[in-house]
Coordinates of C-alpha atoms in Angstrom, one line a residue:
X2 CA 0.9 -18.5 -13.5
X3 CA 0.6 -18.6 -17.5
X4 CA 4.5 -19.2 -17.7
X5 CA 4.8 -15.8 -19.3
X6 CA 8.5 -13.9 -18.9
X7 CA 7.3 -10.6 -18.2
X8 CA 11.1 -9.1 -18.7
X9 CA 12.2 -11.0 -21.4
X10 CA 13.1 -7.9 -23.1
X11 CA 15.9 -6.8 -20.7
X12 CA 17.4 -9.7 -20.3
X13 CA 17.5 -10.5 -24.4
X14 CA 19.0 -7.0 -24.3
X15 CA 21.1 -8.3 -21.6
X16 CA 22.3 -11.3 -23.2
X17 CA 22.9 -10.3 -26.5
X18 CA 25.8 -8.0 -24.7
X19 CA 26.6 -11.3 -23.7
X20 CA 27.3 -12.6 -27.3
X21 CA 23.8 -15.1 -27.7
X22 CA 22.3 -14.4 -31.0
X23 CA 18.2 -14.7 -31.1
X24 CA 16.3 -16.4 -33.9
X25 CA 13.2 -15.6 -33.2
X26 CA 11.2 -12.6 -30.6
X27 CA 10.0 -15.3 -28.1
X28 CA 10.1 -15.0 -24.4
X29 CA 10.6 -19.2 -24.9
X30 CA 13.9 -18.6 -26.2
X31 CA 14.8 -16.0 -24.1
X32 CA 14.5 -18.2 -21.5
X33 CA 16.7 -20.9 -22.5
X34 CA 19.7 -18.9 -23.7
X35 CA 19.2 -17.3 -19.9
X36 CA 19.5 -20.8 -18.5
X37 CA 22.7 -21.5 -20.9
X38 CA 24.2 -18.8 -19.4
X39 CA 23.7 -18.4 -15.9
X40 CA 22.0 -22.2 -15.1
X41 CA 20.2 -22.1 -12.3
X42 CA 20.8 -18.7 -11.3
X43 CA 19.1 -17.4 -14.2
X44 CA 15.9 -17.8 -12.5
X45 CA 16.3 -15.6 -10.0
X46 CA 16.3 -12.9 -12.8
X47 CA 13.5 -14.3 -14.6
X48 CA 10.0 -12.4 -13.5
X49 CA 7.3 -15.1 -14.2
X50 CA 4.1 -15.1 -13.7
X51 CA 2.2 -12.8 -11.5
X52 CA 4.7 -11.9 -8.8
X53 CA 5.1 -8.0 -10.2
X54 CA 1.1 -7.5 -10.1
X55 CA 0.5 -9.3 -6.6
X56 CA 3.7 -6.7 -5.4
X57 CA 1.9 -4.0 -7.0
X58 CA -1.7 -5.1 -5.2
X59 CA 0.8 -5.3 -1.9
X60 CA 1.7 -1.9 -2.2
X61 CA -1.6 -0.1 -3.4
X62 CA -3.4 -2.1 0.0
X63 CA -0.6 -0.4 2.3
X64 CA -0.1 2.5 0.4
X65 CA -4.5 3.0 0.6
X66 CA -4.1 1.8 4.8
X67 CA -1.7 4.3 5.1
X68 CA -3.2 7.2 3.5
X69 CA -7.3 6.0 5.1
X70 CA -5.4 6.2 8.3
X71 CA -3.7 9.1 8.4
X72 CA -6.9 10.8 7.1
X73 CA -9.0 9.2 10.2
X74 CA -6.4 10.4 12.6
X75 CA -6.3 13.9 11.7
X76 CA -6.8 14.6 7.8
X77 CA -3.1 16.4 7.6
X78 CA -1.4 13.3 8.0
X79 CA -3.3 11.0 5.7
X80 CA -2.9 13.7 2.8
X81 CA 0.7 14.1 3.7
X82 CA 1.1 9.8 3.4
X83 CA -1.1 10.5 0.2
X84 CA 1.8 12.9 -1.3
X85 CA 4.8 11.8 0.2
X86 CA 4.5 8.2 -1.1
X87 CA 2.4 8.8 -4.2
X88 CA 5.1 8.1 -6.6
X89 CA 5.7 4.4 -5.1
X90 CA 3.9 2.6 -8.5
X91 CA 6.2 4.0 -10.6
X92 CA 9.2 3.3 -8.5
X93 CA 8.3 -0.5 -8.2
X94 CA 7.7 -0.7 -11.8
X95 CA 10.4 1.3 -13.4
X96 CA 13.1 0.1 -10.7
X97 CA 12.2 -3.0 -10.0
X98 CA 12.2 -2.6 -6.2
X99 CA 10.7 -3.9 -3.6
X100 CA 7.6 -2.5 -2.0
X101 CA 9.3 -1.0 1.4
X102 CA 12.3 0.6 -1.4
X103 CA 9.7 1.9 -3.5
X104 CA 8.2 4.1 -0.4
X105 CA 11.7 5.0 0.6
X106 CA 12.6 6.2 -3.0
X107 CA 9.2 7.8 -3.0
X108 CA 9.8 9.8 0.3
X109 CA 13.1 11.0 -0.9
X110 CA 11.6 12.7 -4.5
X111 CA 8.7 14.0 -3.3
X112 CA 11.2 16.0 -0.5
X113 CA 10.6 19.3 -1.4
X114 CA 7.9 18.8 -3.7
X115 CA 4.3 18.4 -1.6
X116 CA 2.9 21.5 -2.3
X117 CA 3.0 21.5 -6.3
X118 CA 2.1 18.1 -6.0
X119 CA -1.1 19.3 -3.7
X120 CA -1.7 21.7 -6.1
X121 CA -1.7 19.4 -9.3
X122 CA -3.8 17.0 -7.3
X123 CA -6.1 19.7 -6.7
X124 CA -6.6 20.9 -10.7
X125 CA -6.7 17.0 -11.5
X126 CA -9.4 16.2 -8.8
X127 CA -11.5 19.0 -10.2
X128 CA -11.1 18.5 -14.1
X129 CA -12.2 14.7 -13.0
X130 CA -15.0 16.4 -11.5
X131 CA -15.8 18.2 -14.7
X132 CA -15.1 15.3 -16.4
X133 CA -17.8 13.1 -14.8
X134 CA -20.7 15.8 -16.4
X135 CA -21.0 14.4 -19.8
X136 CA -22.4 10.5 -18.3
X137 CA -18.9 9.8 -17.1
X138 CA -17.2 9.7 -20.9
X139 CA -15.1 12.6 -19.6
X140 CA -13.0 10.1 -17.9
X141 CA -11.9 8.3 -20.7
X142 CA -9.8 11.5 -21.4
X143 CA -8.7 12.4 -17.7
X144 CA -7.7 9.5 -16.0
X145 CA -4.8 9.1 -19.2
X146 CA -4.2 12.6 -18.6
X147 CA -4.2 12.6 -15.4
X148 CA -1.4 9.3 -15.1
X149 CA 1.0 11.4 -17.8
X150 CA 0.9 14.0 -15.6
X151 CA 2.2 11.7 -12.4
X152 CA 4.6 10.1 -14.9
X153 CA 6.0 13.3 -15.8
X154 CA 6.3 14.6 -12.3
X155 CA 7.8 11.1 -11.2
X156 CA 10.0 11.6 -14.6
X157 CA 10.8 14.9 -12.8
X158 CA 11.9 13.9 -9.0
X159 CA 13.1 10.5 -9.9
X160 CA 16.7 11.4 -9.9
X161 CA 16.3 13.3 -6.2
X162 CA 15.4 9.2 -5.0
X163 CA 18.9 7.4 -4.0

C-alpha cells in the first residue's frame, strides 16, 4: 500500500458537517482530523491502500467464472449470469458494497430489464466489431462509449436495487 486515502473526499465532506475546518486539500490532513474525531474507529472508515481494486479483481474473477460457466453448461445460462449481474462494478464502486451485495443489488435492477440489455449488448458488440477495422484505433472511441452507455443504464435501474 502507498498510504493513499482513496475517500478522503467524503469523509472531508463528512467532517466538515462535523465542524473541522481544512487548511489545505491533503488526504494527510484528512486523515488526522478523522482520527480527532472518531480515534480509533476512524479507521474503519478510512479506504487505504488497494483493498477497493483487489475487491474489484474479486468480483470481475467470480463474476467471469460465473458467466464461462454458465456458458459451458448450456449458453442460456452463462448469458443470463452475464446480464443479470453485469451492473455489479458499478454497485461496488458507487455503493461501497461488498462483492456478494453488489451481485444482489445487481440481480434486483436488471429484474425486468435483460432483454434491452441483450439488445444494447448486441449493437455495442457489433460497433466494437466495426470498430476494430481501422488497426484497432476504433476502440479508443468505443470502449468510452460503450462504459457511458452501462453507466447510464446502471444510472437508470439503480434505484429498482434495495
Amino acid at each position: 500500500t502507498n498510504g493513499e486515502l482513496y475517500n478522503y473526499i467524503e469523509l472531508r465532506r463528512t467532517l466538515i458537517t462535523l465542524g473541522h475546518t481544512f487548511c489545505t486539500k491533503s488526504d494527510t490532513e484528512v486523515m488526522l482530523a478523522a482520527w480527532q474525531q472518531w480515534g480509533e474507529a476512524s479507521l474503519d472508515k478510512m479506504e487505504v491502500g488497494l483493498m477497493p481494486y483487489l475487491r474489484f479483481v474479486v468480483a470481475s474473477f467470480l463474476y467471469g467464472i460465473m458467466v464461462a460457466l454458465g456458458l459451458v453448461i448450456f449458453i442460456i445460462p452463462g448469458v443470463y449470469f452475464g446480464l443479470k449481474y453485469q451492473l455489479y462494478p458499478f454497485f461496488l464502486i458507487d455503493k461501497k458494497v461488498g462483492i456478494f451485495e453488489a451481485f444482489h443489488l445487481s440481480g434486483q435492477a436488471t429484474q425486468g430489464a435483460k432483454m434491452d440489455m441483450l439488445l444494447l449488448s448486441f449493437i455495442l458488440q457489433v460497433l466494437m466489431i466495426i470498430a476494430l477495422i481501422p488497426l484497432g484505433l476504433g476502440l479508443l472511441v468505443m470502449v468510452p462509449i460503450s462504459t457511458i452507455a452501462w453507466a447510464l443504464i446502471y444510472k437508470k435501474l439503480e434505484p429498482k436495487a434495495k
